[in-house]
Coordinates of C-alpha atoms in Angstrom, one line a residue:
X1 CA 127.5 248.9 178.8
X2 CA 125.1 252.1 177.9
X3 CA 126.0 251.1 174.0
X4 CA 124.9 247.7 174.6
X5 CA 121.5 248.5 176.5
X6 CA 121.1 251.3 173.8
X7 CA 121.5 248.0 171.0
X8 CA 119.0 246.1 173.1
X9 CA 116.4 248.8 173.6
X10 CA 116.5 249.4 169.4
X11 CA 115.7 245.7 169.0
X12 CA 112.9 245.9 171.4
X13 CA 111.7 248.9 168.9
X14 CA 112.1 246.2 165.9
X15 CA 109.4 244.1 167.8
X16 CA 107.6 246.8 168.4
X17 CA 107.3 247.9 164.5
X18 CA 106.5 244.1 163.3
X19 CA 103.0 243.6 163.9
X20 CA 102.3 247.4 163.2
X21 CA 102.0 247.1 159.6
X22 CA 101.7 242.9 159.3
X23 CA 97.7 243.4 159.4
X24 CA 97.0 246.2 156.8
X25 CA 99.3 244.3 154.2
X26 CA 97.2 240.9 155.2
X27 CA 94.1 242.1 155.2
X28 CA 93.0 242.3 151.5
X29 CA 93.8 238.0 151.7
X30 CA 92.0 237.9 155.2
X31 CA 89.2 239.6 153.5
X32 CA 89.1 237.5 150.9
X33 CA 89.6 234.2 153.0
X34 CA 86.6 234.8 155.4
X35 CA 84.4 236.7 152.9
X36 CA 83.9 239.6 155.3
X37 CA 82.9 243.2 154.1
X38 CA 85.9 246.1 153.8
X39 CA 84.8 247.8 156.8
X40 CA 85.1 244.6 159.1
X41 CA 89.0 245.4 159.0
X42 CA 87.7 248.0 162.2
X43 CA 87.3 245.9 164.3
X44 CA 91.0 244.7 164.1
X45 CA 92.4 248.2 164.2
X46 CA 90.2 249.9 166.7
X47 CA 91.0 246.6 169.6
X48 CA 94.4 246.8 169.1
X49 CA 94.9 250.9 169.5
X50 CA 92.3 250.7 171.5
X51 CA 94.4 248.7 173.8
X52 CA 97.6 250.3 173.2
X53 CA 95.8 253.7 174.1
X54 CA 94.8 251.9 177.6
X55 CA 98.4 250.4 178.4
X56 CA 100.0 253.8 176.9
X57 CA 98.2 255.5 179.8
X58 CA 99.3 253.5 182.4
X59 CA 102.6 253.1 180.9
X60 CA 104.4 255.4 183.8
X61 CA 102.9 253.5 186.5
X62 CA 103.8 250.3 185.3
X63 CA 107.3 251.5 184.7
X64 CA 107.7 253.0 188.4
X65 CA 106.3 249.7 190.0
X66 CA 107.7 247.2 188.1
X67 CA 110.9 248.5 186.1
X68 CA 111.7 249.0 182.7
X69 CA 112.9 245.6 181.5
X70 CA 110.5 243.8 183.4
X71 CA 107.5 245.8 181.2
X72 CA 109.5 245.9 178.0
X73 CA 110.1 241.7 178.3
X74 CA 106.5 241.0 179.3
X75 CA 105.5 243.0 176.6
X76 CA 107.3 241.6 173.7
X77 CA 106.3 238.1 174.9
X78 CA 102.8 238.8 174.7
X79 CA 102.7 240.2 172.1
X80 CA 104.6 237.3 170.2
X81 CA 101.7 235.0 171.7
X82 CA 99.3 237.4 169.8
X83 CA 100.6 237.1 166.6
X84 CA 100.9 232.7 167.1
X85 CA 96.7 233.5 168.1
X86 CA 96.4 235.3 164.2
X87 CA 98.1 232.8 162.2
X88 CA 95.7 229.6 163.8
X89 CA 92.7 231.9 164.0
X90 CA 89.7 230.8 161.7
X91 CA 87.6 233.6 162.3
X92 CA 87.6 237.5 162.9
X93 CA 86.2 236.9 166.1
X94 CA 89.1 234.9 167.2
X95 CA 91.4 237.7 165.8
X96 CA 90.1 240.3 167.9
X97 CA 90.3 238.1 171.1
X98 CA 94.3 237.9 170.2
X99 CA 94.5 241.7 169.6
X100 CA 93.7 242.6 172.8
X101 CA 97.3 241.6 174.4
X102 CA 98.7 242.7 171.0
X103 CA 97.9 245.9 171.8
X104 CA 98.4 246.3 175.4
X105 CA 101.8 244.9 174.7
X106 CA 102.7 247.5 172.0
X107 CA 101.4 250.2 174.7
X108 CA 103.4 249.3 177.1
X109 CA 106.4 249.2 175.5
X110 CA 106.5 252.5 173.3
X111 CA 105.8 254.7 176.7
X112 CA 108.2 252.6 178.7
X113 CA 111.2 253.0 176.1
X114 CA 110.3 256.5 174.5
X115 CA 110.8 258.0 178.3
X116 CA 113.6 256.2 178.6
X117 CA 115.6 257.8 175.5
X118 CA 113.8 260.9 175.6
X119 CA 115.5 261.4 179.3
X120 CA 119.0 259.6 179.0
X121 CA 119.9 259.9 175.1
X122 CA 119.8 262.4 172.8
X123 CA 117.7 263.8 169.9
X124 CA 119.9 261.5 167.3
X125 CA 119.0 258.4 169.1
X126 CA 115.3 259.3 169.6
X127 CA 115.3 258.8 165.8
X128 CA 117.3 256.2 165.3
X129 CA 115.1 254.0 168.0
X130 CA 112.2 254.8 165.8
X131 CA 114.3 254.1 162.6
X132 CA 114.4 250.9 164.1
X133 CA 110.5 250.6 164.4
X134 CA 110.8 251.6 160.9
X135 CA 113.2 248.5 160.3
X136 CA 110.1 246.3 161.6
X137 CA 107.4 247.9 159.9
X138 CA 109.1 247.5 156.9
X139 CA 110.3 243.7 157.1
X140 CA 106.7 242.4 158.4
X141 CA 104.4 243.8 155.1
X142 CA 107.8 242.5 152.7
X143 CA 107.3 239.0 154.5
X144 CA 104.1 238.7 154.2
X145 CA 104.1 240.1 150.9
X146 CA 106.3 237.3 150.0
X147 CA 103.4 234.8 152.4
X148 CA 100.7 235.8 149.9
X149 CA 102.9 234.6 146.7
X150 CA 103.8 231.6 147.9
X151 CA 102.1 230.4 150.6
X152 CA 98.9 232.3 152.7
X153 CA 98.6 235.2 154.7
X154 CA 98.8 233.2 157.6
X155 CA 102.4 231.4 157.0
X156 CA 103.5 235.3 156.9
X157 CA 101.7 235.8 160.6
X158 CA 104.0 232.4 161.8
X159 CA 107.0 234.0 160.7
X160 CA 106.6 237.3 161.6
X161 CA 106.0 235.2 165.4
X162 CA 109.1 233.6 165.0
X163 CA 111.0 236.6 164.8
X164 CA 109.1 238.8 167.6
X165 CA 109.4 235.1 170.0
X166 CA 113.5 235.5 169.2
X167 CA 113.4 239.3 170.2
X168 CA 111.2 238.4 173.4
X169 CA 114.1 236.0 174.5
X170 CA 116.4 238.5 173.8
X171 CA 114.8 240.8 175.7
X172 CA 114.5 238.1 179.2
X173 CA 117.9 237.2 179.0
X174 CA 119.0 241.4 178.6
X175 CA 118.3 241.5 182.6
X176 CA 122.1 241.5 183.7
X177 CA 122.8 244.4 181.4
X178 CA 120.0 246.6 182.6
X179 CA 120.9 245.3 186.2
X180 CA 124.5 246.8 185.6
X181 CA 123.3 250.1 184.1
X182 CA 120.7 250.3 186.9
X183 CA 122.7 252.7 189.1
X184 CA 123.8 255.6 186.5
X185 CA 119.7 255.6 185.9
X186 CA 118.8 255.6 189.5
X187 CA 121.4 258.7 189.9
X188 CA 119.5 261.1 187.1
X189 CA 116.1 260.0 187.8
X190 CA 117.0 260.8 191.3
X191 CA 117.9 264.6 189.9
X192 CA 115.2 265.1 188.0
X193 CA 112.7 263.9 191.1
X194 CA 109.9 262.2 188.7
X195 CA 106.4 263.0 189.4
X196 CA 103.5 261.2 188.1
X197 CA 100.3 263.3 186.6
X198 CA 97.0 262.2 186.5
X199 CA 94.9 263.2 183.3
X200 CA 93.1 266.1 184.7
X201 CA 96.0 267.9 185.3
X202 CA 97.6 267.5 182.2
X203 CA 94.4 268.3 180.5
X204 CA 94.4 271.3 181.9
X205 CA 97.2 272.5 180.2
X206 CA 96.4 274.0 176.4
X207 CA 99.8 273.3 175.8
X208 CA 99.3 269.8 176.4
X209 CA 96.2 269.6 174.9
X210 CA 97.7 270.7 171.6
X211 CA 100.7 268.6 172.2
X212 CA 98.0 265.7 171.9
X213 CA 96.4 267.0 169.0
X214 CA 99.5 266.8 167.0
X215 CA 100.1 263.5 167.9
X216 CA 96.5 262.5 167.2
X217 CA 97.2 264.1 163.5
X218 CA 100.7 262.6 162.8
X219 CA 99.7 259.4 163.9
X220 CA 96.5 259.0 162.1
X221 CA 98.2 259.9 158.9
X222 CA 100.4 256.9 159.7
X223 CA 98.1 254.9 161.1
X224 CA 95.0 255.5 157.6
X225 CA 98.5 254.8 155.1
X226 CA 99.3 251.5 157.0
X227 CA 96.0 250.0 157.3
X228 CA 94.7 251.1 153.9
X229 CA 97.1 251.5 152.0
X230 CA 97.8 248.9 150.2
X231 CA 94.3 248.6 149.8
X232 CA 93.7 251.9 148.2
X233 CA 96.1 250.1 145.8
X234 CA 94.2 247.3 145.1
X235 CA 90.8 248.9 144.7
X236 CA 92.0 252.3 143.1
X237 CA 95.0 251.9 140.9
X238 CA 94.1 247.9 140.3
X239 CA 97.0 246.4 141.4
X240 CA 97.2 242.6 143.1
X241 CA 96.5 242.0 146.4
X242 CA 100.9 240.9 146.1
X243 CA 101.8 243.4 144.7
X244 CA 100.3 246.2 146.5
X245 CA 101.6 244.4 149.7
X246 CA 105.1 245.0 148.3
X247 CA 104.1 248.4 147.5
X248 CA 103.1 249.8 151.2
X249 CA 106.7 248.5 151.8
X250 CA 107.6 252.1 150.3
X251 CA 105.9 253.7 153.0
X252 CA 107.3 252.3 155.9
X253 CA 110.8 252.3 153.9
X254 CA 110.0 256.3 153.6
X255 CA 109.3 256.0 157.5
X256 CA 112.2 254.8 158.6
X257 CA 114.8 256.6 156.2
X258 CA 113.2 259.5 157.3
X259 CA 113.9 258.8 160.9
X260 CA 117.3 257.4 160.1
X261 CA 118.1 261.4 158.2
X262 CA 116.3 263.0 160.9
X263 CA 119.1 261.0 163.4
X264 CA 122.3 262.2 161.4
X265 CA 120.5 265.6 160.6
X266 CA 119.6 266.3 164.7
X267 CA 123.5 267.5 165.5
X268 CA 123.0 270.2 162.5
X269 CA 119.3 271.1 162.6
X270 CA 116.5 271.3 165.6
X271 CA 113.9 269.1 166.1
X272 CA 111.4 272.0 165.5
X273 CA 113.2 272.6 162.2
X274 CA 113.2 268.5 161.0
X275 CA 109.2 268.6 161.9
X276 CA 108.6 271.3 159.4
X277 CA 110.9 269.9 156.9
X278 CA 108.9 266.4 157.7
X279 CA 106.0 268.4 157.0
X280 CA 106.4 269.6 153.6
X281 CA 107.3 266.5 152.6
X282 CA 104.0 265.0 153.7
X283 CA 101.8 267.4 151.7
X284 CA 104.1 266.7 148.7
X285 CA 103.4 262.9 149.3
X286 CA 99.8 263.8 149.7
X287 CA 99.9 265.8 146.4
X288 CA 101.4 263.1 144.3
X289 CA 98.9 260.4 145.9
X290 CA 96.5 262.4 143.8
X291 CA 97.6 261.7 140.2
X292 CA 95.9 258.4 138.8
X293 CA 99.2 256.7 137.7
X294 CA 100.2 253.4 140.1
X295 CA 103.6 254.3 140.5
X296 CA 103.3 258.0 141.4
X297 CA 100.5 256.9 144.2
X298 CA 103.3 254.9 145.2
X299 CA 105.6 257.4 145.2
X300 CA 103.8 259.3 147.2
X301 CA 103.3 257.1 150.0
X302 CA 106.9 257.3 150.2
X303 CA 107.2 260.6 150.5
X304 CA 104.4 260.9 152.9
X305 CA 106.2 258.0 155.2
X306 CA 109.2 260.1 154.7
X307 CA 108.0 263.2 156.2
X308 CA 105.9 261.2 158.8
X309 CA 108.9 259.4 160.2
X310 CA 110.5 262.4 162.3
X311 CA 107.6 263.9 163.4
X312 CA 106.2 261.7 166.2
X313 CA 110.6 260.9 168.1
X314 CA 111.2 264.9 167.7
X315 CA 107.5 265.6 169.3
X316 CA 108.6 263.7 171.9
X317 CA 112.0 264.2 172.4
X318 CA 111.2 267.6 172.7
X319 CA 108.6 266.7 176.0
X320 CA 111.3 267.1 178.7
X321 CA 112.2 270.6 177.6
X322 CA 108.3 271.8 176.6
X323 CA 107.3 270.3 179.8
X324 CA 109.8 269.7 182.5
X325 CA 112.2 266.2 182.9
X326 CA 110.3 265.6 186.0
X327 CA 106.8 265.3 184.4
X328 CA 108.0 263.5 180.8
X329 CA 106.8 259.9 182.1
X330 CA 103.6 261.5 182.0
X331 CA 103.5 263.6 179.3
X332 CA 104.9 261.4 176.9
X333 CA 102.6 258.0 178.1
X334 CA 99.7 260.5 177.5
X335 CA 101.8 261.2 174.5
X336 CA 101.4 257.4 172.9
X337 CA 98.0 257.5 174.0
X338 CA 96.8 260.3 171.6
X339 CA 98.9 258.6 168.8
X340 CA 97.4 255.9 169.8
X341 CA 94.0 257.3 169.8
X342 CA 94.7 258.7 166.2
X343 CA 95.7 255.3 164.8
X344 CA 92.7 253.9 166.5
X345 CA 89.9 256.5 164.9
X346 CA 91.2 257.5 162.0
X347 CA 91.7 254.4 159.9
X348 CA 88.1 253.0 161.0
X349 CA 86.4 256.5 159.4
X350 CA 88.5 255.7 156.4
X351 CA 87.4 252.0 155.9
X352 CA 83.3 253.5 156.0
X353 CA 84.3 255.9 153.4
X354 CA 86.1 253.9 151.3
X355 CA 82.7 251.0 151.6
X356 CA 80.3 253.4 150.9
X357 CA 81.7 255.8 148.4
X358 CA 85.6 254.9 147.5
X359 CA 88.9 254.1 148.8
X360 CA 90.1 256.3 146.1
X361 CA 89.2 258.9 148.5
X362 CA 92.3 258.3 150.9
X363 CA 94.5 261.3 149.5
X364 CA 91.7 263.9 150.6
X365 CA 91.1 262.1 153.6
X366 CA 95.0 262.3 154.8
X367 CA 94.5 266.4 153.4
X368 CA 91.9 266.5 156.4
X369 CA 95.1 265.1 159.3
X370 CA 97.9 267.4 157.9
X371 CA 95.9 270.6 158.2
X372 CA 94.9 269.4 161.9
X373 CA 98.8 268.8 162.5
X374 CA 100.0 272.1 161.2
X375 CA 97.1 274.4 162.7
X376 CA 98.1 272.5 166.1
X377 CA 101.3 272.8 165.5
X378 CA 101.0 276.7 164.7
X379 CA 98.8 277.1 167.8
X380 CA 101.6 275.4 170.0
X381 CA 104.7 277.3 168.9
X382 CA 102.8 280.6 169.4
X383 CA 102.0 279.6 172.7
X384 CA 105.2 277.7 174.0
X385 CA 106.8 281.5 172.7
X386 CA 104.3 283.7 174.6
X387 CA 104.1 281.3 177.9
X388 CA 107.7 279.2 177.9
X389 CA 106.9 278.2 181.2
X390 CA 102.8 277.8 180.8
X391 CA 102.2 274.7 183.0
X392 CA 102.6 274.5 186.7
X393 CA 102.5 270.9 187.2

């Protein structure tokens, strides 16, 4: 029964990735079909982490008051309606009405779930659940790649709601199975006596402030590649809106390979030791996005989606041991909510550079997020090793 729950919970995480990257890939037709500046893609991506950041926060609560499942199928149902609201939308305006439950549903989800596996699974399936994220960030640009072809951007937002409606009903009709797996959960939770922490006391930690930092960093790396990606494609190596759609694909295919590695790799290596090799990766990516050839741009996105993949499941399946089990539900919704604020701010700066000046300029811009990440990151270590036991929560 914990296999089968574990089965359910990873296609809850394909629904989750779906919409993620369905709007970057679009948005060069969207553009195009509502005659709207670069920049006016901001409004899209700020609502929706905007939104994500506010449920993310409040993720622990509603888990503690209303369950798991009951947040997780909510969620996914709402969001599903969200993505029906794109396709039949004939303005921007109307979009950003329907990304508000979009991303209060993808909020909700990621803190519920990522608590979940960072207390009761290990390490290897920490990555494979975001491996599976990876699995629906990869399918929803390829569809809609495939949309753009032969149809319109908004035939690929039906389909992509066709799939995330079958994984909501999925999700209802899982209720028995969390219902018999209910009682081995109550038993740990019960040992590690959860505590809920409001934002001024985890900000008072440095730890946790850095903590945040490096998910704002890794995040925003992911968050600038998905939403602009394929455009810096389009309007810096020339390629069609089609095919750079297909393109980004090799981004979120880096993504969630380098989750699914970072799973069979976690019983050999430590997750400290899989974020630094993620790293190096990244600036490799980042190095290769520089050279002016279509192909090794492309390349590069793959590399950095490759690096970028482990990062964000180790950061947090490490929370419980940096922190304390009976704190994690905090930590890591406050977790989410600094990715979330990363995929929220950085793409939007990126879209004003790239109207005034160039979207050529995304390979410095994502030089700017990996030195934040790895001075955080360097700050951290040195003080988790000095102070191992540095908050008093």
């Amino acid at each position: 029964m914990v296999t089968a729950l574990l089965l359910i919970i990873y296609i809850a995480f394909i629904g989750l990735g779906l919409p993620h990257s369905l709007f970057g890939a679009a948005w060069p037709a969207i553009q195009a079909d509502f005659a709207l500046p670069l920049s006016a893609a901001n409004y899209i991506t700020v609502l929706v982490s905007g939104c994500t950041v506010l449920s993310s926060m409040f993720g622990a609560r509603l888990v503690n008051r209303a369950g798991t499942w009951a947040v997780v199928a909510a969620s996914t149902a709402m969001a599903a309606a969200a993505l029906l609201g794109f396709s039949l939308s004939g303005s921007l305006w109307v979009m950003c009405l329907f990304a508000i439950p979009l991303g209060l549903g993808a909020g909700a989800i990621d803190a519920a779930l990522n608590n979940y596996i960072a207390l009761y699974y290990s390490a290897m399936h920490m990555n494979f659940l975001h491996c599976f994220y990876g699995v629906g960030v990869v399918v929803s640009p390829y569809i809609m790649s495939v949309m753009l072809e032969n149809a319109s951007w908004r035939a690929g937002y039906r389909t992509i709601f066709l799939l995330q409606a079958a994984i909501a009903v999925v999700m209802v009709l899982s209720l028995p199975l969390w219902k018999r797996v209910k009682h081995k959960a109550v038993q740990e939770e019960e040992a590690a006596a959860p505590r809920t922490l409001s934002y001024i006391e985890m900000a008072k930690s440095k730890l946790i402030r850095l903590d945040w930092l490096m998910c704002i960093a890794a995040n925003a790396i992911e968050g600038v590649c998905g939403a602009w990606g394929a455009t810096y494609l389009v309007y810096a190596h020339g390629l069609g809106e089609g095919a750079a759609a297909k393109m980004i694909t090799l981004f979120y295919i880096g993504m969630a390979l380098g989750r699914f590695l970072s799973g069979l790799l976690s019983a050999k290596l430590s997750s400290w030791r899989l974020i630094h090799i993620g790293t190096a990766c990244m600036v490799l990516g980042i190095v290769l996005m520089f050279l002016p050839v279509p192909t090794v741009a492309a390349a590069g996105l793959f590399l950095v989606g490759l690096g970028n993949g482990p990062i964000h499941p180790n950061i947090m399946h490490l929370t419980p041991r940096n922190f304390g089990e009976d704190v994690s539900g905090s930590v890591i919704g406050s977790q989410m909510a600094a990715a979330y604020f990363g995929i929220m701010a950085a793409p939007p700066v990126f879209g004003f550079l790239a109207e005034k000046i160039s979207a050529a300029l995304l390979p410095l811009y994502l030089v700017i997020w990996i030195l934040i990440f790895v001075v955080a990151m360097m700050f951290f270590l040195r003080l988790k090793n000095h102070k191992t036991n540095e908050i008093q929560l």
